[in-house]
Each structure stands twice: as C-alpha cells, then as structure tokens.
Amino acid sequence: MVAFLLTLSAISPPNAWAAQSPAGTSQSAPDKATTDRAPTDKAVLDQARAVQPTESQPQPPAGKVERLADEVRYQPSVIPDRIVLTLIDDARSSAAISWRTSAKVNRGLLEFTVADDGPYFSERSQQLIATTTPLTTTVNEAHCHTVKLSQLQPGTVYSYRVGDGENWSEWLQFRTAAEKPEPFSFIYFGDAQNNLRSLWSRVIREAYRDAPKAAFLLHAGDLINNAEADPEWGEWFEAGGFINGMIPNLAVPGNHELAKAADGSRHTTIHWRPQFEFPLNGPPGLEETCYTLTYHNLRLIALNSNEQLDVQAKWLEIVLALNDSEWVICTFHHPVFSTGQGRDNEQLRRLWKPIFDKYRVDLVLQGHDHTYGRTGLHVPSVADWKQAIEEQRKLDPKGELNLPFGVQKLDENSGTVYVVSVSGPKMYNNSRPPFMPRVAEDTQLYQVIQIDGPVLRFEARTATGKLYDAFELKKNGNGPNQLVDLPVEVPPRLRPEKKTDK
Ligand SMILES: [Fe+2]
C-alpha cells in the first residue's frame, strides 16, 4: 500500500498534494495518528482520491512533449549497446560477443573471467581488444566491436563486460556447453519483423521466461522490416535486452534483410556482418549467412534462402554426407511448403528437398509466411507445386470432390517435419495445407525444442506461453523417425472467414 501511495504521489503535481493534504500533513512527514496504526483500505482509498486533480485545478498543458524520433532514440553513444553473444564454432570452448558504440570509441575492450558467486571475480579478469568495424547507416555513424573467445572451459559460467576502459556495460554471464552430451533445449523464432519494441518484445521475453537455460536462440530470418533501417535494428536489440548478452544467438537472413543498392542489385544488409559473428564455414560469398555447427548430438545447418540456392545445395550435400551427429535440423527463411496463401518457393523445394530426403533431415525450421504450419512425416512428393495443382484439376476439374490440395502423392519415405512460424505481429492468411495437422493465423509464437538423446520434443507456444503445438520425434534406426503428436492447450486459431491480409 505504501508503494501504491508513493506511485500516486509521483504522478500528482506537488502543489496539488500540498493543497489537498489534511492540514499539518505531508507525504514525507505523515502525522503520528496515521503512522501508529495500519490504515484501513477505505482510509487509504479516500486519501488517494483526495490527491487526484479535480476539474477546478489547473491541468498541465496538453501536447507539450513531442515524440522522440527513433533516429534520436537509437543514436549510438560511448556507452556500449546492442550487446549480442553468438556461437562461432564449438559451443564447449568458444563464443563471440559483439556490441556497438558511437564512432568516438576507437578501441573496444572486453573483460572476462570464470564467474564466481562472490563479487570479486573481476580482479582476475582478462582483457581483450576487439576488432572494430565502422558502420555508416542511413542515420548515424557507429563502431561495431567484436571479440571472439576461444579455449574456454566446457560447462562453465563466464562473466564478461564490454566497454572502452572508461565506459563499461554491466557484467553479463553465459555458460559454455558441457563437455559430454546432455539434454538441452533451444528457442526458435519465425519472423519478428514489425513493431519490434512494442509487440515482439513480449514474445522473446516470454520465451526466456519459459526456457531461461536455453542453449541458444535461433532466428529464421526477417528480424526487421527494412534491411538498412538502423532504428529497427535498435528496436530488435532493445526487445531482446540482456537476454541477447546471456544466451547465444544464431540467425539467417530473410528477404527483409536484403537491401537494394543504387544499381538495383541486392545484398544482405550492411548491419549483418558487423553486428553478428556467426561461423565462417559456408560457401564463399555467403559468409555468416550460410553456415553449420554442432551442439552436442545436433548438427544445425543454417541456409540463406535469398540467393545462390544451387551453390548451397552442393555445400549442403557435402555437409550432410560428412555428418555424424544424431540429429540434423536445417533452418532458413523461405518455406519448402508455404503456408502463406498464393505463395510458393518451387526452386528451393526442387533443389533442397531431395537432399533433405536423401539424408533424412529431421526437422526444417522456417519463417516468411506470417502464419503457423507444421507437417507430419508425410508431405507431397511432387517437386513442382504447379504440377500438383494441374494433377488436382485433372482429377477434380469442377472442384466438386473436395480433394485435398496437392496431396494425391504422399512421400512415404521423407520423414522430415517442416515448420513455418511467426513471432512478430504481422499476420497473413493461412493456405491451410491438408498435410499440416496444425496451423494457425493471427497468433504470435515461439518454439522450444528439446533434445534428449534419441528423443526430440517440439513445443510451439503462443505469446502468452500457452502450448499450441507439441510433438515428439523418436529415432528409429535407419528408418524415418517415429512422430508422436502430444496434447495441446489451445484449440486451432484460424480466422472465421478469409480476410485481406493485414
Ligand atoms: Fe516476413
């Protein structure tokens, strides 16, 4: 109740408080009668009402405070911001940390040490000098700093801070992967993209509340809406806040990370490489947008579905041929099976799906269609979606038989589960493919994926943490995985009728 009263006093003009308080009393020195005994609820409410401005009192002039422009709000300063921890190689022994400052800071420093339960750990910290990259955006000039850490101890909590020797971040902490495989989980986000500060923030924060020990966060593209808009990147980093500095991030670019040059050509946003540090083991020209790493018994393959699909197909085949990890998860932006109405990525499906089939990739995590959709183990076998439509028309020229669209031929052997998801507020109509047992519209989601030896548990949860989709995949020798659908908490969320996309 004390806090309640203090809050009220904070929003009330001081003179109003003085004018309305009982004679001889004040906020800081209440009379003895009220402090000697606990006030009743009614007394407290009466007192609270008494300090509210009345119509007869002068009101502050409206419209005095102008909206602070995002370009100003997200200006860099000498104080480090946009701190992000990423994985670059073996998560047991390495990590990278990147951050931003104004261009005044020419030398970035990182101090780190094994964390301790007491406060004196900083005395034994090591100092490293960052690699600094100038970044001239549409609205400002910044310096991006990165330090790669190697030779870390497995299963160990490290503390670190970043700065310039005078201005420092707080001490942040992260844990390296354990030496020997153990159960772990990670969080996957579809497109964040829009209203990042106001409406996406709750999703990443709820996900963190749900799985605070997650091994990493995985973003399947379209982190922002306008590739080169620095304030949007500012919103993305603000939404994640300290979480980004404590759980490693991994991301692939979506079509909204593609920027247009003056000559009309397209390139990955100039923000990508200076602000993130990802593995450098992809094909030349696709550095940090196409890469692979292992985490315990998982091989994660991140692909850039914006460009050079054929080059990546050859690279993917080599990575999978050499793979000896028990689980394989691929992630990229454009879906193999679109859930967005009228959308299709035929070339991608033709080039990549046969490789996923050949090597029995377990799970494919995608975005782009601003809806939710998840396949079972059986998906249409036709590589060309248009061919599926034509076959459908031949069988059912008037649309009277109500045949499921494009599923006359099911591929019984692929065994890959495909997921499309969305975490931000932009929403599309769902084409509701009949081979997807779980779909959603108008729902912000995050996914927690847990791997425990031969069992993978997948949970899609809504922005408020409710279980929307859940299944387990179990390893089954050399055959396709066993898929077990699990009970969920929320009935299907679909628009009652087709509406125009928002
Ligand atoms: Fe998108």
Coordinates of C-alpha atoms and ligand atoms in Angstrom, one line a residue:
M1 CA 0.0 0.0 0.0
V2 CA 2.9 2.3 0.7
A3 CA 4.2 1.7 -2.8
F4 CA 0.7 2.5 -4.2
L5 CA 0.7 5.8 -2.4
L6 CA 4.2 6.7 -3.5
T7 CA 3.2 6.0 -7.1
L8 CA 0.2 8.2 -6.8
S9 CA 2.3 11.0 -5.4
A10 CA 4.8 10.7 -8.2
I11 CA 2.1 11.4 -10.8
S12 CA 0.4 14.2 -8.9
P13 CA 1.6 17.8 -9.0
P14 CA 3.4 18.6 -5.7
N15 CA 1.2 21.7 -5.2
A16 CA -1.9 19.6 -5.6
W17 CA -0.7 17.2 -2.9
A18 CA 0.0 20.1 -0.6
A19 CA -3.3 21.7 -1.3
Q20 CA -5.3 18.5 -0.8
S21 CA -3.4 17.0 2.2
P22 CA -5.0 17.3 5.6
A23 CA -3.7 20.3 7.5
G24 CA -0.3 19.8 9.0
T25 CA 0.5 16.7 7.0
S26 CA 2.8 16.0 4.1
Q27 CA 3.9 13.0 2.1
S28 CA 7.3 12.8 3.7
A29 CA 6.1 13.5 7.2
P30 CA 2.7 12.0 7.8
D31 CA 1.0 12.8 11.1
K32 CA 1.6 10.4 14.0
A33 CA -2.0 9.3 14.0
T34 CA -1.7 7.7 10.6
T35 CA 1.7 6.1 11.3
D36 CA 0.8 4.5 14.6
R37 CA -1.7 2.1 13.1
A38 CA -2.2 0.5 9.7
P39 CA -4.8 2.5 7.7
T40 CA -7.9 0.7 6.6
D41 CA -8.3 0.1 2.9
K42 CA -11.1 2.6 2.8
A43 CA -9.0 5.2 4.5
V44 CA -6.2 4.7 2.0
L45 CA -8.6 4.9 -0.9
D46 CA -10.1 8.1 0.5
Q47 CA -6.7 9.6 0.9
A48 CA -5.7 8.5 -2.6
R49 CA -8.8 10.1 -4.1
A50 CA -8.2 13.2 -2.3
V51 CA -4.9 13.9 -4.1
Q52 CA -6.3 13.4 -7.6
P53 CA -6.6 16.7 -9.5
T54 CA -10.1 17.9 -9.8
E55 CA -11.7 19.8 -12.7
S56 CA -11.2 23.1 -10.8
Q57 CA -7.5 22.6 -10.6
P58 CA -5.2 23.8 -13.3
Q59 CA -4.3 21.0 -15.8
P60 CA -0.9 20.7 -17.4
P61 CA -1.0 21.9 -21.0
A62 CA -1.6 19.1 -23.4
G63 CA 0.8 18.2 -26.2
K64 CA 3.9 19.7 -24.7
V65 CA 6.0 16.6 -25.1
E66 CA 6.9 15.6 -28.6
R67 CA 7.5 12.1 -29.7
L68 CA 11.2 11.4 -29.7
A69 CA 12.3 10.4 -33.2
D70 CA 13.6 6.8 -33.5
E71 CA 16.7 8.2 -35.2
V72 CA 17.4 10.1 -32.0
R73 CA 16.3 7.4 -29.6
Y74 CA 18.7 4.8 -31.1
Q75 CA 21.7 7.1 -31.6
P76 CA 24.9 5.3 -30.6
S77 CA 26.9 6.8 -27.6
V78 CA 30.1 5.9 -25.8
I79 CA 28.0 3.5 -23.7
P80 CA 28.0 0.1 -25.2
D81 CA 24.7 -1.1 -26.5
R82 CA 23.3 -3.9 -28.8
I83 CA 25.4 -6.4 -27.0
V84 CA 25.0 -9.8 -28.5
L85 CA 26.5 -13.2 -27.7
T86 CA 26.8 -15.6 -30.7
L87 CA 28.1 -19.1 -31.4
I88 CA 31.0 -19.3 -33.9
D89 CA 32.3 -22.9 -33.6
D90 CA 32.4 -25.5 -30.8
A91 CA 30.0 -24.2 -28.1
R92 CA 32.0 -26.0 -25.5
S93 CA 35.0 -23.8 -25.9
S94 CA 34.2 -20.7 -28.0
A95 CA 31.7 -17.9 -28.4
A96 CA 31.7 -14.3 -29.8
I97 CA 30.5 -11.1 -28.3
S98 CA 29.6 -8.0 -30.4
W99 CA 28.4 -4.6 -29.4
R100 CA 28.0 -1.0 -30.7
T101 CA 29.3 2.4 -29.7
S102 CA 29.5 5.8 -31.2
A103 CA 32.4 6.4 -33.6
K104 CA 34.2 8.2 -30.8
V105 CA 35.1 4.9 -29.3
N106 CA 38.0 3.7 -31.4
R107 CA 39.1 0.8 -29.2
G108 CA 36.6 -1.7 -27.8
L109 CA 37.6 -3.8 -24.8
L110 CA 36.2 -7.0 -23.3
E111 CA 37.0 -8.2 -19.9
F112 CA 36.1 -11.8 -19.0
T113 CA 36.7 -14.4 -16.4
V114 CA 35.2 -17.5 -14.9
A115 CA 32.2 -16.3 -12.9
D116 CA 32.1 -16.5 -9.2
D117 CA 29.4 -16.5 -6.5
G118 CA 31.1 -13.6 -4.8
P119 CA 31.6 -10.1 -6.2
Y120 CA 35.4 -10.1 -6.5
F121 CA 35.8 -12.1 -9.7
S122 CA 36.6 -9.0 -11.8
E123 CA 40.0 -8.8 -10.1
R124 CA 41.2 -11.8 -12.1
S125 CA 39.6 -10.9 -15.4
Q126 CA 41.5 -10.9 -18.6
Q127 CA 41.2 -8.0 -21.0
L128 CA 41.0 -8.5 -24.8
I129 CA 41.0 -5.9 -27.6
A130 CA 38.0 -6.1 -30.0
T131 CA 38.0 -6.0 -33.8
T132 CA 36.3 -2.7 -34.6
T133 CA 34.3 -2.1 -37.8
P134 CA 32.9 1.3 -38.8
L135 CA 29.2 1.2 -39.7
T136 CA 27.7 4.1 -41.5
T137 CA 24.0 3.7 -41.5
T138 CA 21.3 5.9 -43.1
V139 CA 21.0 7.9 -39.8
N140 CA 24.3 7.7 -38.0
E141 CA 27.9 6.6 -37.8
A142 CA 28.8 3.8 -35.3
H143 CA 31.6 1.5 -34.5
C144 CA 30.8 -2.2 -34.1
H145 CA 33.2 -4.2 -31.9
T146 CA 33.6 -7.9 -31.8
V147 CA 35.7 -10.3 -29.6
K148 CA 36.0 -14.0 -30.4
L149 CA 36.6 -16.1 -27.3
S150 CA 38.3 -19.5 -27.6
Q151 CA 39.9 -22.1 -25.4
L152 CA 37.0 -21.7 -22.9
Q153 CA 36.3 -24.4 -20.4
P154 CA 33.3 -26.6 -21.1
G155 CA 30.2 -26.4 -18.8
T156 CA 31.5 -23.2 -17.2
V157 CA 29.8 -19.9 -16.4
Y158 CA 31.8 -16.9 -17.6
S159 CA 31.3 -13.3 -16.7
Y160 CA 32.2 -10.5 -19.1
R161 CA 31.7 -6.8 -19.7
V162 CA 32.4 -4.7 -22.7
G163 CA 33.5 -1.0 -23.0
D164 CA 36.4 1.3 -23.8
G165 CA 38.2 1.4 -20.4
E166 CA 36.1 4.2 -19.1
N167 CA 32.5 3.4 -20.0
W168 CA 31.5 -0.2 -19.3
S169 CA 28.5 -2.4 -19.7
E170 CA 27.2 -4.4 -16.7
W171 CA 28.8 -7.8 -16.1
L172 CA 26.9 -10.3 -18.1
Q173 CA 27.1 -14.1 -17.8
F174 CA 26.9 -17.1 -20.1
R175 CA 27.5 -20.8 -19.8
T176 CA 29.6 -22.9 -22.3
A177 CA 28.2 -26.2 -23.5
A178 CA 29.0 -29.2 -21.3
E179 CA 31.9 -31.5 -22.3
K180 CA 29.7 -34.6 -22.8
P181 CA 26.3 -34.5 -24.4
E182 CA 23.4 -33.8 -22.1
P183 CA 19.8 -32.8 -22.7
F184 CA 19.4 -29.3 -23.9
S185 CA 16.9 -27.0 -25.5
F186 CA 16.9 -24.1 -27.8
I187 CA 14.3 -21.5 -28.8
Y188 CA 13.3 -20.9 -32.5
F189 CA 11.6 -17.7 -33.7
G190 CA 9.9 -17.1 -37.0
D191 CA 9.7 -13.6 -38.4
A192 CA 9.9 -10.8 -35.8
Q193 CA 10.0 -8.0 -38.4
N194 CA 7.5 -5.4 -37.3
N195 CA 6.7 -3.4 -34.1
L196 CA 9.7 -5.0 -32.6
R197 CA 9.8 -2.9 -29.4
S198 CA 6.1 -2.7 -28.8
L199 CA 4.8 -6.1 -29.8
W200 CA 7.7 -8.5 -30.4
S201 CA 9.4 -7.8 -27.1
R202 CA 6.8 -9.8 -25.2
V203 CA 7.4 -12.9 -27.3
I204 CA 11.2 -13.1 -26.8
R205 CA 10.7 -12.3 -23.1
E206 CA 8.0 -14.9 -22.6
A207 CA 10.2 -17.4 -24.4
Y208 CA 13.0 -16.5 -22.0
R209 CA 10.7 -16.9 -19.0
D210 CA 9.8 -20.3 -20.3
A211 CA 13.3 -21.6 -21.2
P212 CA 15.8 -19.4 -19.5
K213 CA 18.5 -22.1 -19.7
A214 CA 18.2 -22.4 -23.5
A215 CA 21.4 -23.3 -25.2
F216 CA 20.8 -20.7 -28.0
L217 CA 18.2 -18.6 -29.7
L218 CA 17.5 -19.2 -33.4
H219 CA 16.0 -16.6 -35.7
A220 CA 14.8 -17.8 -39.1
G221 CA 15.0 -14.5 -40.9
D222 CA 13.2 -11.2 -41.2
L223 CA 14.4 -10.0 -37.9
I224 CA 13.5 -6.5 -39.1
N225 CA 11.3 -5.0 -41.8
N226 CA 13.6 -2.6 -43.6
A227 CA 17.1 -4.0 -44.1
E228 CA 19.1 -0.9 -43.6
A229 CA 16.8 0.9 -41.1
D230 CA 19.1 1.4 -38.1
P231 CA 16.3 2.3 -35.7
E232 CA 14.6 -1.0 -36.5
W233 CA 17.8 -2.9 -35.5
G234 CA 17.7 -0.7 -32.4
E235 CA 14.2 -2.0 -31.6
W236 CA 15.3 -5.6 -32.2
F237 CA 18.2 -5.3 -29.8
E238 CA 16.0 -3.4 -27.2
A239 CA 13.4 -6.1 -27.3
G240 CA 15.9 -8.8 -26.5
G241 CA 17.8 -6.6 -24.0
F242 CA 20.1 -8.5 -21.7
I243 CA 18.9 -11.9 -23.0
N244 CA 21.0 -11.3 -26.1
G245 CA 24.0 -11.0 -23.9
M246 CA 23.4 -14.1 -21.9
I247 CA 22.1 -16.7 -24.4
P248 CA 23.9 -17.2 -27.7
N249 CA 22.1 -16.1 -30.8
L250 CA 22.1 -17.7 -34.3
A251 CA 20.2 -16.2 -37.3
V252 CA 19.8 -16.4 -41.0
P253 CA 18.7 -13.5 -43.2
G254 CA 15.2 -13.3 -44.7
N255 CA 14.1 -11.3 -47.7
H256 CA 13.7 -8.3 -45.4
E257 CA 17.4 -8.4 -44.6
L258 CA 18.1 -7.9 -48.3
A259 CA 18.9 -4.3 -49.2
K260 CA 18.8 -2.7 -52.6
A261 CA 21.9 -1.0 -54.0
A262 CA 21.8 2.1 -56.2
D263 CA 22.3 -0.1 -59.3
G264 CA 19.3 -2.2 -58.4
S265 CA 21.3 -5.2 -57.2
R266 CA 20.5 -6.7 -53.8
H267 CA 22.8 -7.6 -50.9
T268 CA 22.5 -8.7 -47.3
T269 CA 22.1 -5.6 -45.1
I270 CA 25.3 -3.8 -44.1
H271 CA 24.3 -4.3 -40.5
W272 CA 24.6 -8.1 -40.6
R273 CA 28.2 -8.9 -40.5
P274 CA 29.5 -6.1 -38.3
Q275 CA 26.8 -6.7 -35.6
F276 CA 26.7 -10.5 -35.6
E277 CA 29.5 -13.0 -35.5
F278 CA 28.5 -16.4 -36.9
P279 CA 30.5 -19.4 -38.2
L280 CA 32.5 -18.8 -41.4
N281 CA 32.3 -22.3 -42.8
G282 CA 29.7 -21.7 -45.6
P283 CA 30.3 -21.2 -49.3
P284 CA 32.4 -18.2 -50.3
G285 CA 30.3 -15.1 -50.7
L286 CA 27.7 -16.3 -48.2
E287 CA 29.8 -15.8 -45.1
E288 CA 27.8 -15.7 -41.9
T289 CA 24.5 -16.2 -43.7
C290 CA 25.1 -19.9 -44.6
Y291 CA 26.9 -22.0 -42.0
T292 CA 26.9 -25.1 -39.8
L293 CA 27.8 -26.1 -36.3
T294 CA 27.2 -28.9 -33.9
Y295 CA 25.8 -28.6 -30.4
H296 CA 26.1 -32.0 -28.5
N297 CA 24.3 -34.5 -30.7
L298 CA 22.7 -31.9 -33.0
R299 CA 24.0 -30.7 -36.3
L300 CA 22.4 -27.4 -37.1
I301 CA 22.6 -26.2 -40.7
A302 CA 21.7 -22.5 -41.5
L303 CA 21.0 -21.7 -45.1
N304 CA 20.5 -18.4 -46.9
S305 CA 17.3 -18.8 -49.0
N306 CA 17.7 -15.4 -50.6
E307 CA 20.5 -16.3 -53.1
Q308 CA 22.7 -18.9 -54.6
L309 CA 20.4 -21.8 -53.8
D310 CA 22.3 -24.1 -56.2
V311 CA 25.7 -23.4 -54.7
Q312 CA 24.2 -24.1 -51.2
A313 CA 22.7 -27.3 -52.5
K314 CA 26.2 -28.6 -53.3
W315 CA 27.6 -27.4 -50.0
L316 CA 24.6 -28.9 -48.1
E317 CA 25.2 -32.3 -49.7
I318 CA 28.8 -32.3 -48.6
V319 CA 27.9 -31.2 -45.0
L320 CA 25.3 -34.0 -44.7
A321 CA 27.5 -36.6 -46.3
L322 CA 30.2 -35.9 -43.7
N323 CA 27.7 -35.5 -40.8
D324 CA 28.0 -37.9 -37.9
S325 CA 25.6 -36.1 -35.5
E326 CA 22.5 -38.0 -34.4
W327 CA 20.1 -35.1 -35.1
V328 CA 20.0 -32.7 -38.1
I329 CA 18.0 -29.5 -38.1
C330 CA 18.1 -27.1 -41.1
T331 CA 16.8 -23.5 -40.8
F332 CA 16.3 -20.9 -43.5
H333 CA 13.7 -18.3 -44.3
H334 CA 11.5 -19.3 -47.3
P335 CA 9.4 -22.4 -46.6
V336 CA 9.7 -25.6 -48.6
F337 CA 5.9 -25.9 -48.2
S338 CA 4.3 -22.4 -48.0
T339 CA 1.5 -21.7 -45.6
G340 CA 1.0 -18.2 -46.9
Q341 CA -1.8 -18.0 -49.4
G342 CA -0.6 -17.8 -53.0
R343 CA 3.0 -18.3 -52.1
D344 CA 5.4 -20.9 -53.3
N345 CA 9.2 -21.4 -53.4
E346 CA 9.3 -24.0 -56.1
Q347 CA 13.0 -23.6 -56.9
L348 CA 14.1 -24.0 -53.3
R349 CA 11.9 -27.1 -52.9
R350 CA 13.3 -28.6 -56.2
L351 CA 16.9 -28.0 -55.2
W352 CA 17.0 -28.7 -51.5
K353 CA 14.2 -31.1 -50.6
P354 CA 15.7 -34.1 -52.4
I355 CA 18.8 -33.6 -50.3
F356 CA 16.8 -33.4 -47.1
D357 CA 15.1 -36.6 -48.1
K358 CA 18.3 -38.4 -49.0
Y359 CA 19.9 -37.7 -45.7
R360 CA 16.7 -37.9 -43.6
V361 CA 17.0 -34.4 -42.2
D362 CA 14.8 -34.5 -39.0
L363 CA 13.4 -31.0 -38.8
V364 CA 13.3 -27.9 -41.0
L365 CA 12.6 -24.5 -39.3
Q366 CA 11.4 -21.7 -41.5
G367 CA 9.5 -18.3 -41.5
H368 CA 8.4 -15.9 -44.2
D369 CA 4.7 -16.7 -44.4
H370 CA 3.5 -15.0 -41.1
T371 CA 1.3 -17.9 -40.1
Y372 CA 2.0 -21.2 -38.3
G373 CA 2.0 -24.6 -40.1
R374 CA 3.6 -27.9 -39.2
T375 CA 3.7 -31.0 -41.3
G376 CA 3.5 -34.6 -40.2
L377 CA 6.1 -37.0 -41.6
H378 CA 4.4 -37.2 -45.0
V379 CA 4.4 -34.4 -47.4
P380 CA 3.6 -34.1 -51.1
S381 CA 6.2 -35.9 -53.2
V382 CA 5.8 -33.7 -56.2
A383 CA 8.7 -31.4 -56.6
D384 CA 6.8 -28.9 -58.7
W385 CA 3.8 -27.3 -56.9
K386 CA 2.2 -26.3 -60.1
Q387 CA 2.3 -29.9 -61.3
A388 CA 0.4 -30.8 -58.1
I389 CA -2.2 -28.1 -58.9
E390 CA -2.6 -29.4 -62.5
E391 CA -3.0 -33.0 -61.3
Q392 CA -5.6 -31.9 -58.9
R393 CA -7.5 -30.1 -61.6
K394 CA -7.4 -33.2 -63.9
L395 CA -8.9 -35.3 -61.1
D396 CA -11.4 -32.8 -59.9
P397 CA -12.0 -30.2 -62.7
K398 CA -15.0 -28.6 -61.0
G399 CA -13.7 -28.8 -57.5
E400 CA -16.6 -31.0 -56.5
L401 CA -14.7 -33.8 -54.9
N402 CA -13.1 -31.6 -52.3
L403 CA -9.8 -33.4 -52.8
P404 CA -7.0 -32.3 -50.5
F405 CA -4.9 -29.8 -52.4
G406 CA -1.7 -31.3 -53.9
V407 CA -1.6 -34.5 -51.8
Q408 CA -2.5 -37.2 -54.2
K409 CA 1.0 -38.5 -53.9
L410 CA 2.5 -38.6 -50.5
D411 CA 6.1 -39.2 -50.0
E412 CA 6.2 -42.1 -47.5
N413 CA 9.9 -42.0 -47.1
S414 CA 11.0 -38.5 -46.4
G415 CA 10.3 -38.4 -42.7
T416 CA 11.2 -34.7 -42.4
V417 CA 9.0 -32.4 -40.3
Y418 CA 8.6 -28.9 -41.8
V419 CA 7.6 -25.9 -39.6
V420 CA 6.7 -22.4 -40.6
S421 CA 6.3 -20.0 -37.7
V422 CA 5.9 -16.3 -36.9
S423 CA 6.9 -14.4 -33.7
G424 CA 6.1 -10.8 -34.7
P425 CA 2.7 -9.1 -35.2
K426 CA 2.4 -9.1 -39.0
M427 CA -0.2 -11.7 -39.9
Y428 CA -1.3 -13.4 -43.2
N429 CA -4.0 -15.7 -44.3
N430 CA -3.0 -19.4 -44.0
S431 CA -3.5 -21.6 -47.1
R432 CA -4.2 -24.5 -44.6
P433 CA -2.4 -27.3 -46.5
P434 CA -4.2 -30.6 -45.7
F435 CA -0.9 -32.3 -44.9
M436 CA -0.3 -29.9 -42.0
P437 CA -2.1 -31.2 -38.9
R438 CA -1.5 -28.0 -37.0
V439 CA -1.9 -24.5 -38.4
A440 CA -2.6 -21.0 -37.0
E441 CA -3.5 -17.5 -38.1
D442 CA -3.3 -14.2 -36.0
T443 CA -1.0 -15.8 -33.4
Q444 CA 2.5 -14.8 -32.3
L445 CA 4.5 -17.9 -31.3
Y446 CA 7.9 -19.1 -30.1
Q447 CA 9.1 -22.7 -30.1
V448 CA 11.1 -24.5 -27.5
I449 CA 12.9 -27.6 -28.9
Q450 CA 14.5 -30.0 -26.5
I451 CA 16.8 -32.8 -27.5
D452 CA 17.4 -35.6 -25.0
G453 CA 19.4 -38.4 -26.6
P454 CA 17.2 -40.1 -29.2
V455 CA 14.1 -38.0 -28.4
L456 CA 13.4 -34.6 -29.7
R457 CA 10.5 -32.7 -28.1
F458 CA 9.0 -29.8 -30.0
E459 CA 6.7 -27.2 -28.4
A460 CA 5.2 -24.2 -30.1
R461 CA 3.8 -21.7 -27.6
T462 CA 1.8 -18.6 -28.0
A463 CA 2.9 -15.1 -27.0
T464 CA 1.3 -15.7 -23.6
G465 CA 3.0 -19.1 -23.1
K466 CA 0.2 -21.4 -23.9
L467 CA 1.0 -24.7 -25.6
Y468 CA -0.2 -24.5 -29.2
D469 CA 1.5 -27.4 -30.9
A470 CA 3.6 -30.3 -29.5
F471 CA 5.1 -33.5 -30.8
E472 CA 8.0 -35.8 -30.2
L473 CA 10.3 -37.3 -32.7
K474 CA 12.0 -40.6 -31.8
K475 CA 14.9 -42.1 -33.6
N476 CA 14.1 -45.3 -35.3
G477 CA 17.3 -46.9 -36.5
N478 CA 17.9 -46.1 -40.2
G479 CA 14.2 -45.6 -40.9
P480 CA 12.1 -42.5 -40.7
N481 CA 11.6 -41.1 -37.2
Q482 CA 8.6 -42.0 -35.1
L483 CA 6.3 -38.9 -34.6
V484 CA 4.0 -38.7 -31.7
D485 CA 1.6 -35.8 -31.5
L486 CA 1.1 -34.5 -28.0
P487 CA -1.9 -32.8 -26.3
V488 CA -2.1 -29.1 -26.5
E489 CA -3.8 -26.3 -24.5
V490 CA -5.2 -24.1 -27.3
P491 CA -7.8 -25.0 -29.9
P492 CA -7.0 -24.1 -33.6
R493 CA -6.7 -20.4 -34.0
L494 CA -7.9 -19.6 -37.5
R495 CA -9.8 -16.7 -39.0
P496 CA -13.5 -17.5 -39.3
E497 CA -13.5 -16.3 -42.9
K498 CA -11.0 -15.3 -45.4
K499 CA -10.0 -11.7 -44.9
T500 CA -7.5 -9.4 -46.5
D501 CA -4.0 -9.8 -45.1
K502 CA -3.2 -7.2 -42.6
Ligands
FE1 FE 8.5 -11.7 -43.2

